[in-house]
CSV table of C-alpha atoms in Angstrom, one decimal:
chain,number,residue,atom,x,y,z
A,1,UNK,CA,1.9,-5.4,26.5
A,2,UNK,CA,3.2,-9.0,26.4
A,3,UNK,CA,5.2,-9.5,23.1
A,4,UNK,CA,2.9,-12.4,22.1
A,5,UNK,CA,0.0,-9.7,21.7
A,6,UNK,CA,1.1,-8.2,19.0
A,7,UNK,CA,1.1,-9.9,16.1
A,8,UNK,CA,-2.7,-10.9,17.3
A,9,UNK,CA,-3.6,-7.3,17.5
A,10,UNK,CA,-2.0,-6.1,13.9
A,11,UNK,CA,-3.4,-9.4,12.6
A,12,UNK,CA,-7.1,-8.1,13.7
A,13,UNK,CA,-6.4,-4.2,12.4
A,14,UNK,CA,-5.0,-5.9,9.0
A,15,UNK,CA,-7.8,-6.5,7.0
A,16,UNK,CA,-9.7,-3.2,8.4
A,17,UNK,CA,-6.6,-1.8,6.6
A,18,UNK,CA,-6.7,-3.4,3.5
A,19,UNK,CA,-10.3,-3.2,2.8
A,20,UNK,CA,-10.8,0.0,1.2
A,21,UNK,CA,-7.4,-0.4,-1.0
A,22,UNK,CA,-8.7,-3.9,-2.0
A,23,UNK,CA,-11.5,-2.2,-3.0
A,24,UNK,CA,-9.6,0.0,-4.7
A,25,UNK,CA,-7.6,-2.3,-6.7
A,26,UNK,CA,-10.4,-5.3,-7.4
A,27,UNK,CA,-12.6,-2.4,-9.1
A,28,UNK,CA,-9.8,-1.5,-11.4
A,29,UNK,CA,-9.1,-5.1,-12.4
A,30,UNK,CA,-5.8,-5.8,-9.9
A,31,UNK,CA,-6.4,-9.2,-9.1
A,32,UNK,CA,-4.7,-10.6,-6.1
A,33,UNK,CA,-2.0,-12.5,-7.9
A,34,UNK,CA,-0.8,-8.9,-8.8
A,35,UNK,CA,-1.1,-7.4,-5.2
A,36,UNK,CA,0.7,-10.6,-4.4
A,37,UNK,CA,3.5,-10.0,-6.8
A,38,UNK,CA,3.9,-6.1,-5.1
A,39,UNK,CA,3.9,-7.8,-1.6
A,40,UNK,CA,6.5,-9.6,-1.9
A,41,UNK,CA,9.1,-7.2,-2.8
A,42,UNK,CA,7.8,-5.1,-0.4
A,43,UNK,CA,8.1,-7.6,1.8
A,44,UNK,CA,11.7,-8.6,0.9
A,45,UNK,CA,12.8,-5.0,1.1
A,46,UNK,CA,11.3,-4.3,4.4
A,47,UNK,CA,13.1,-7.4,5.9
A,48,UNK,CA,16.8,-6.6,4.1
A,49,UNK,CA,16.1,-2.9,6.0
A,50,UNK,CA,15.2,-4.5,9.2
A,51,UNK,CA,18.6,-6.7,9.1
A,52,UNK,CA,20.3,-4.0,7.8
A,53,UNK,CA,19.4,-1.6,10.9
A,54,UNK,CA,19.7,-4.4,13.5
A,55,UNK,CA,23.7,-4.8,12.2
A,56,UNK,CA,22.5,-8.5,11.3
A,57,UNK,CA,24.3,-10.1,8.2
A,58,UNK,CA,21.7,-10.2,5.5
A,59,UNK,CA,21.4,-13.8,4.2
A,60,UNK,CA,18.6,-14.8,2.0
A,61,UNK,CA,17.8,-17.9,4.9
A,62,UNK,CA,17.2,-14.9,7.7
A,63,UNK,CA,15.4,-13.2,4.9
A,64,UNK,CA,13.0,-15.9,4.3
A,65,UNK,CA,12.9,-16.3,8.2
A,66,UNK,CA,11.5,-12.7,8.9
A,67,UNK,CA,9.6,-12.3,5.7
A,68,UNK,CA,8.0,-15.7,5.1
A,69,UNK,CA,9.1,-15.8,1.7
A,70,UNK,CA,10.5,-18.8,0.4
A,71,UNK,CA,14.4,-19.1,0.1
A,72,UNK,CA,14.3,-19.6,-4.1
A,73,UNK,CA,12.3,-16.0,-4.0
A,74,UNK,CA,15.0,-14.3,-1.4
A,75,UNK,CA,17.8,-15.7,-2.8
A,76,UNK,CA,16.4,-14.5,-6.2
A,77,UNK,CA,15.6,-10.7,-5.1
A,78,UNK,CA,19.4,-10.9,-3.8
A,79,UNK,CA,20.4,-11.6,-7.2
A,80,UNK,CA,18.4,-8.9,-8.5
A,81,UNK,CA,19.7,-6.2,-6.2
A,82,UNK,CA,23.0,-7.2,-6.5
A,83,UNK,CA,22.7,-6.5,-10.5
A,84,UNK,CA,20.6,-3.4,-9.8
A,85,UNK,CA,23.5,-1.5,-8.0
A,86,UNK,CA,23.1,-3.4,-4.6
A,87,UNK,CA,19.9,-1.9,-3.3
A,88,UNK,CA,16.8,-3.5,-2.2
A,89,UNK,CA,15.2,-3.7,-5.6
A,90,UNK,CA,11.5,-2.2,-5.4
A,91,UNK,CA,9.7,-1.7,-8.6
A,92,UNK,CA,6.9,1.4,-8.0
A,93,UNK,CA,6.2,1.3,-4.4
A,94,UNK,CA,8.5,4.4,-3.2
A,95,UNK,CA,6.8,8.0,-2.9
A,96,UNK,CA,6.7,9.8,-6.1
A,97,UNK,CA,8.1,12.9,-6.8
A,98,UNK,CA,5.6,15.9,-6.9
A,99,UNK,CA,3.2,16.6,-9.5
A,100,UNK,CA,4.7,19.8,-11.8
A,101,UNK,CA,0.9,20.4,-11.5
A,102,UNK,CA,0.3,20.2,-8.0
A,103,UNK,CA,3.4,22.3,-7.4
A,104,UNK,CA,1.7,24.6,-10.1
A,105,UNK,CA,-1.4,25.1,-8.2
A,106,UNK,CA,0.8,25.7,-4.2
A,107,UNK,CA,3.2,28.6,-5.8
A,108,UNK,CA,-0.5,30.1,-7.3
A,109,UNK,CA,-2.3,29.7,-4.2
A,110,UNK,CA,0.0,30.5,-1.7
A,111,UNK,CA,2.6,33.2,-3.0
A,112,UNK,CA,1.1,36.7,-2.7
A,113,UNK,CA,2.5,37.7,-6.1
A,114,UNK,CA,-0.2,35.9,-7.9
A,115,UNK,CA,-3.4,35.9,-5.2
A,116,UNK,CA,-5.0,39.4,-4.2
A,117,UNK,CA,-5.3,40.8,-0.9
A,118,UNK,CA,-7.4,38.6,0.3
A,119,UNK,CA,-5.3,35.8,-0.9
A,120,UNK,CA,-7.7,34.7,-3.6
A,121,UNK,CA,-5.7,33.5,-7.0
A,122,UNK,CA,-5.7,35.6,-9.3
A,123,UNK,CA,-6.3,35.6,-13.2
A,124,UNK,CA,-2.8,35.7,-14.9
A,125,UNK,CA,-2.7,36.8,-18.7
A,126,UNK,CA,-0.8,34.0,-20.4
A,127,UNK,CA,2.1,36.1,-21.9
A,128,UNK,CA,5.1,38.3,-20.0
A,129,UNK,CA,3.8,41.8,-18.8
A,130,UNK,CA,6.0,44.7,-19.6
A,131,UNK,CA,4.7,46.4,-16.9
A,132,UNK,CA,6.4,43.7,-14.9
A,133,UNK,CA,2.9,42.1,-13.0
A,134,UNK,CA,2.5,38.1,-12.9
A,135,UNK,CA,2.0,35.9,-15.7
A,136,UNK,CA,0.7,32.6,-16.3
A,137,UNK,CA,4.2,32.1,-18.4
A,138,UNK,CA,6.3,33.4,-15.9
A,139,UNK,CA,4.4,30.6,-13.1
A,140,UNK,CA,5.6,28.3,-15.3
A,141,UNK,CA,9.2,29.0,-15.5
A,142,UNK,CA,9.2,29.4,-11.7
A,143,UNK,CA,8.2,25.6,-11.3
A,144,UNK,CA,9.7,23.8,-14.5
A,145,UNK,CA,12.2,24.2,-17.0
A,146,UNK,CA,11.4,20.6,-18.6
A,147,UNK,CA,8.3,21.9,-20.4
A,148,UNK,CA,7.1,24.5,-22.2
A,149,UNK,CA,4.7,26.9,-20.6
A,150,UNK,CA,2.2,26.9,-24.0
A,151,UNK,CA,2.0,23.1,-23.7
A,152,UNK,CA,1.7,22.7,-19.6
A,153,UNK,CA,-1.2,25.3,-19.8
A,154,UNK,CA,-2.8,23.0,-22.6
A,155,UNK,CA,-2.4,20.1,-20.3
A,156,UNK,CA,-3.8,22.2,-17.5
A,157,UNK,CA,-6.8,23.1,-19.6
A,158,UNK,CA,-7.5,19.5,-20.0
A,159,UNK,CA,-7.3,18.2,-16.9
A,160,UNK,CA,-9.6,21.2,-15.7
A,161,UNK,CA,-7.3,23.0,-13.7
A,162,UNK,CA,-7.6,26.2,-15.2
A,163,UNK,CA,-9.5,27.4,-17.9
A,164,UNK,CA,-9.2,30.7,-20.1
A,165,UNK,CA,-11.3,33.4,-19.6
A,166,UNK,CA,-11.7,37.0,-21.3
A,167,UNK,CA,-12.7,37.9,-25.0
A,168,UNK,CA,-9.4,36.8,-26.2
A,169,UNK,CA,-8.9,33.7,-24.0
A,170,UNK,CA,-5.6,34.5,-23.3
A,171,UNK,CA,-6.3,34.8,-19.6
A,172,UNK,CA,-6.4,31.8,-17.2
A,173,UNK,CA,-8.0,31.1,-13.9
A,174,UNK,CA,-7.7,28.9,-11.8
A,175,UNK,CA,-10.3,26.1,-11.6
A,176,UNK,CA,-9.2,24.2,-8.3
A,177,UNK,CA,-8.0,25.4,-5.4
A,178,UNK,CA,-7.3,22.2,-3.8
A,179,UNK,CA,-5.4,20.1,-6.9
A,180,UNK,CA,-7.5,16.8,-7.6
A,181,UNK,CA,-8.1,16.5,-11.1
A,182,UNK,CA,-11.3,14.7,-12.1
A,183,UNK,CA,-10.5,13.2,-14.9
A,184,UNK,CA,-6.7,12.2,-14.8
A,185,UNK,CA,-6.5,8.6,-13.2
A,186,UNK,CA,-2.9,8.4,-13.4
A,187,UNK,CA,-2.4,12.3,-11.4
A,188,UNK,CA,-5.1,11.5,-9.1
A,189,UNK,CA,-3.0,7.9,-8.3
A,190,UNK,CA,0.1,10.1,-7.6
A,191,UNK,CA,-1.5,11.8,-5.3
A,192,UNK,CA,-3.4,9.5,-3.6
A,193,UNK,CA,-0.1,6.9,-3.2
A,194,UNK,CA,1.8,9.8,-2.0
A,195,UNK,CA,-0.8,11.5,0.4
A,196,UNK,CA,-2.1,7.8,2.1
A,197,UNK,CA,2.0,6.6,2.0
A,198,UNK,CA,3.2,9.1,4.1
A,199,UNK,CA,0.2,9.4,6.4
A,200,UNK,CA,0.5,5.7,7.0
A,201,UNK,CA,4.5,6.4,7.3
A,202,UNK,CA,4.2,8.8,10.0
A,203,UNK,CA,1.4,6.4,12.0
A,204,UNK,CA,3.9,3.8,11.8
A,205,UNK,CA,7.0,5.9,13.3
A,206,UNK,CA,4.5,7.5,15.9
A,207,UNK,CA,3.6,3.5,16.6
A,208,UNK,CA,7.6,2.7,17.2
A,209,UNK,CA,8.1,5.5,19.3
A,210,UNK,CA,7.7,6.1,22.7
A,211,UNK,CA,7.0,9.9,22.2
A,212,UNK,CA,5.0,10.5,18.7
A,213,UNK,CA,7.6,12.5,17.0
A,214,UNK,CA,4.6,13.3,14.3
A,215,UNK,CA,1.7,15.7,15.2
A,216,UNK,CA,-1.2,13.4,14.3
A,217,UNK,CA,-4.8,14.2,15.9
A,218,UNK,CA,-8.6,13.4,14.3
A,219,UNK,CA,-12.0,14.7,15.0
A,220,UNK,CA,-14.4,12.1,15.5
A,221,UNK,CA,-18.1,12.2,16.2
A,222,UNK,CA,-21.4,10.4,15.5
A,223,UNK,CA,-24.6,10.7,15.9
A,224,UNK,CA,-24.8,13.8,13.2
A,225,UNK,CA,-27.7,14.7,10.8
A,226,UNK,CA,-26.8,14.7,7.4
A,227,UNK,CA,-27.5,18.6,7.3
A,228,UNK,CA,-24.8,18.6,10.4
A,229,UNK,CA,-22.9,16.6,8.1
A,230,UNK,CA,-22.5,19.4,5.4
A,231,UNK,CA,-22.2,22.3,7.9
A,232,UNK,CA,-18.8,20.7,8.8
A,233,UNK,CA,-17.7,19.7,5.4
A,234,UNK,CA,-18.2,23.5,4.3
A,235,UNK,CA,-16.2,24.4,7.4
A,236,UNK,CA,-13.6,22.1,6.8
A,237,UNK,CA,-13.4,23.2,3.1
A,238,UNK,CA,-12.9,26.8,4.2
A,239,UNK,CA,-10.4,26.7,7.0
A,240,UNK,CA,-8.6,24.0,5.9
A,241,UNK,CA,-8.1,25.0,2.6
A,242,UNK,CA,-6.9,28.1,4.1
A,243,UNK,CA,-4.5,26.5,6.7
A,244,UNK,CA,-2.8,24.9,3.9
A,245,UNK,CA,-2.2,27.8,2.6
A,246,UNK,CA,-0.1,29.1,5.6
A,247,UNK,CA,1.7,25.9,5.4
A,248,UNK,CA,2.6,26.8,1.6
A,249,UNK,CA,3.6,30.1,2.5
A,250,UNK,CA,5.7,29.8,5.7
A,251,UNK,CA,7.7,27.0,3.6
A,252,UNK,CA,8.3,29.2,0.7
A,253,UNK,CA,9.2,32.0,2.9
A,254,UNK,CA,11.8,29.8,4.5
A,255,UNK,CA,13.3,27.7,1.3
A,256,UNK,CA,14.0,31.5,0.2
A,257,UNK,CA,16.0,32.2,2.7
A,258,UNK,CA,18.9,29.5,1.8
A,259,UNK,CA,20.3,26.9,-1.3
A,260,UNK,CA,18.4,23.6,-1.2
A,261,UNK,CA,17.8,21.7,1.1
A,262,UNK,CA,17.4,17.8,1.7
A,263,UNK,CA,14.2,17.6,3.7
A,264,UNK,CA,10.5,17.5,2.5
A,265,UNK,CA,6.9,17.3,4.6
A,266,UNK,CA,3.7,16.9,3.6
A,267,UNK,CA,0.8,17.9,5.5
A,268,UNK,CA,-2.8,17.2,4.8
A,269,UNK,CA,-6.1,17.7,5.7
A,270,UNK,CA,-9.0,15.1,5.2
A,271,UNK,CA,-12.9,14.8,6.0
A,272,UNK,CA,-14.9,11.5,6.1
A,273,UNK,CA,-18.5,10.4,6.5
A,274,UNK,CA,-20.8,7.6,6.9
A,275,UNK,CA,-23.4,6.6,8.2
A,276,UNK,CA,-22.5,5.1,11.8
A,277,UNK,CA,-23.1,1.2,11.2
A,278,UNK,CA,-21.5,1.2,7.3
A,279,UNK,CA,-18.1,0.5,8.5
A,280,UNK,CA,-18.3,-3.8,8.6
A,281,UNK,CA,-14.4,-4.0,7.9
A,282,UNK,CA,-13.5,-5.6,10.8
């Protein structure tokens, strides 16, 4: 493809990119002088790495060159990452670390001391067993230190993870197999800027390279009833659910096998539908 092309073609892809997240944002009161605010550090940092990885010198002129930013505003982030311990200053845009919660609900789901044969989840009693069989206070301690196991099962409780069960509600179930909480904007955020980020970072690498170092495949079909619709949704809640659970379990089998390591992954699963001519965001 002639070099020229390009920016034509991720010019044309951009705003079928930005759509739903601008949808996203306006509906939640982001205005685009906010968004704009975001870009431009992004924008800054993405052009220091660029420099940085091409063995250029990093001046704030070639900064404003690649970015577009104007050479007060580059000369201005310099300033800041320079007093900031001389990295790219970016305020919230990096991946989060994982959820205590979500990490909660993999060990429950995927480690066969607290599912049954059939790998279901079981219902923990609250307090230490002397008879040595899983608790919902032992869980805890697996995953954190840094709180509490009476207060992160209140927490849990209220964000309708779990919920107790029995005549003395002192046992807990598990409410969600698949962690989304559906009331908890600022969980569900985490989540979602941490699941779209690293889809979008691995589409990007597979786009740079010559061979896709990222497995990355999609089903895609029209022409479906909306009863064919929910067939595949069901299946897709079933098998997938249960796929990630093998993910879950072959990681924890290996991380048990040595001291910590410096790698992570993240593998998902996602189903969409709509009717064939919704999608306008061209």
């Amino acid at each position: 493809m002639d070099k020229e092309e390009k920016p034509s073609i991720l010019r044309q892809m951009l705003a079928s990119l930005l759509s739903p997240l601008v949808h996203l944002l306006v509906s939640n009161g982001i205005s685009y002088r906010e968004f704009n605010e975001v870009s431009r550090e992004v924008f800054f940092k993405k052009s220091y790495e660029l420099l940085e990885r091409q063995g250029k010198k990093v001046t704030s002129s070639h900064l404003s060159l690649i970015s577009g930013l104007h050479r007060k505003e580059t000369t201005e982030f310099l300033r800041l990452m320079k007093s900031e311990g001389g990295s790219p200053h970016l305020s919230n845009a990096e991946t989060k670390p994982e959820s205590p919660y979500s990490a909660m609900v993999a060990e429950w789901i995927s480690n066969s001391r607290y599912t049954d044969k059939d790998g279901v989840p079981l219902e923990l009693p609250y307090s230490i067993q002397h008879d040595g069989s899983p608790s919902f206070f032992e869980l805890t301690e697996s995953i954190t230190k840094d709180m509490r196991p009476n207060v992160f099962m209140t927490e849990m409780i209220r964000l309708g993870i779990i919920v107790p069960v029995g005549a003395d509600q002192q046992t807990l179930r598990l409410e969600k197999a698949a962690f989304l909480p559906s009331t908890d904007f600022k969980e569900k955020m985490t989540l979602f800027s941490r699941n779209v980020g690293d889809h979008l970072k691995a589409s990007v690498v597979n786009m740079e390279s010559e061979a896709p170092p990222f497995f990355e495949r999609s089903a895609f079909y029209s022409d479906l009833s909306e009863e064919d619709v929910l067939i595949i949704k069901s299946l897709i809640q079933k098998d997938g659910m249960e796929f990630l659970k093998k993910i879950y379990r072959t990681s924890d089998d290996l991380a048990s096998k040595h001291e910590a390591g410096s790698k992570r992954i993240n593998c998902g699963i996602y189903f969409y539908a709509e009717n064939c001519h919704d999608n306008n965001d061209s």
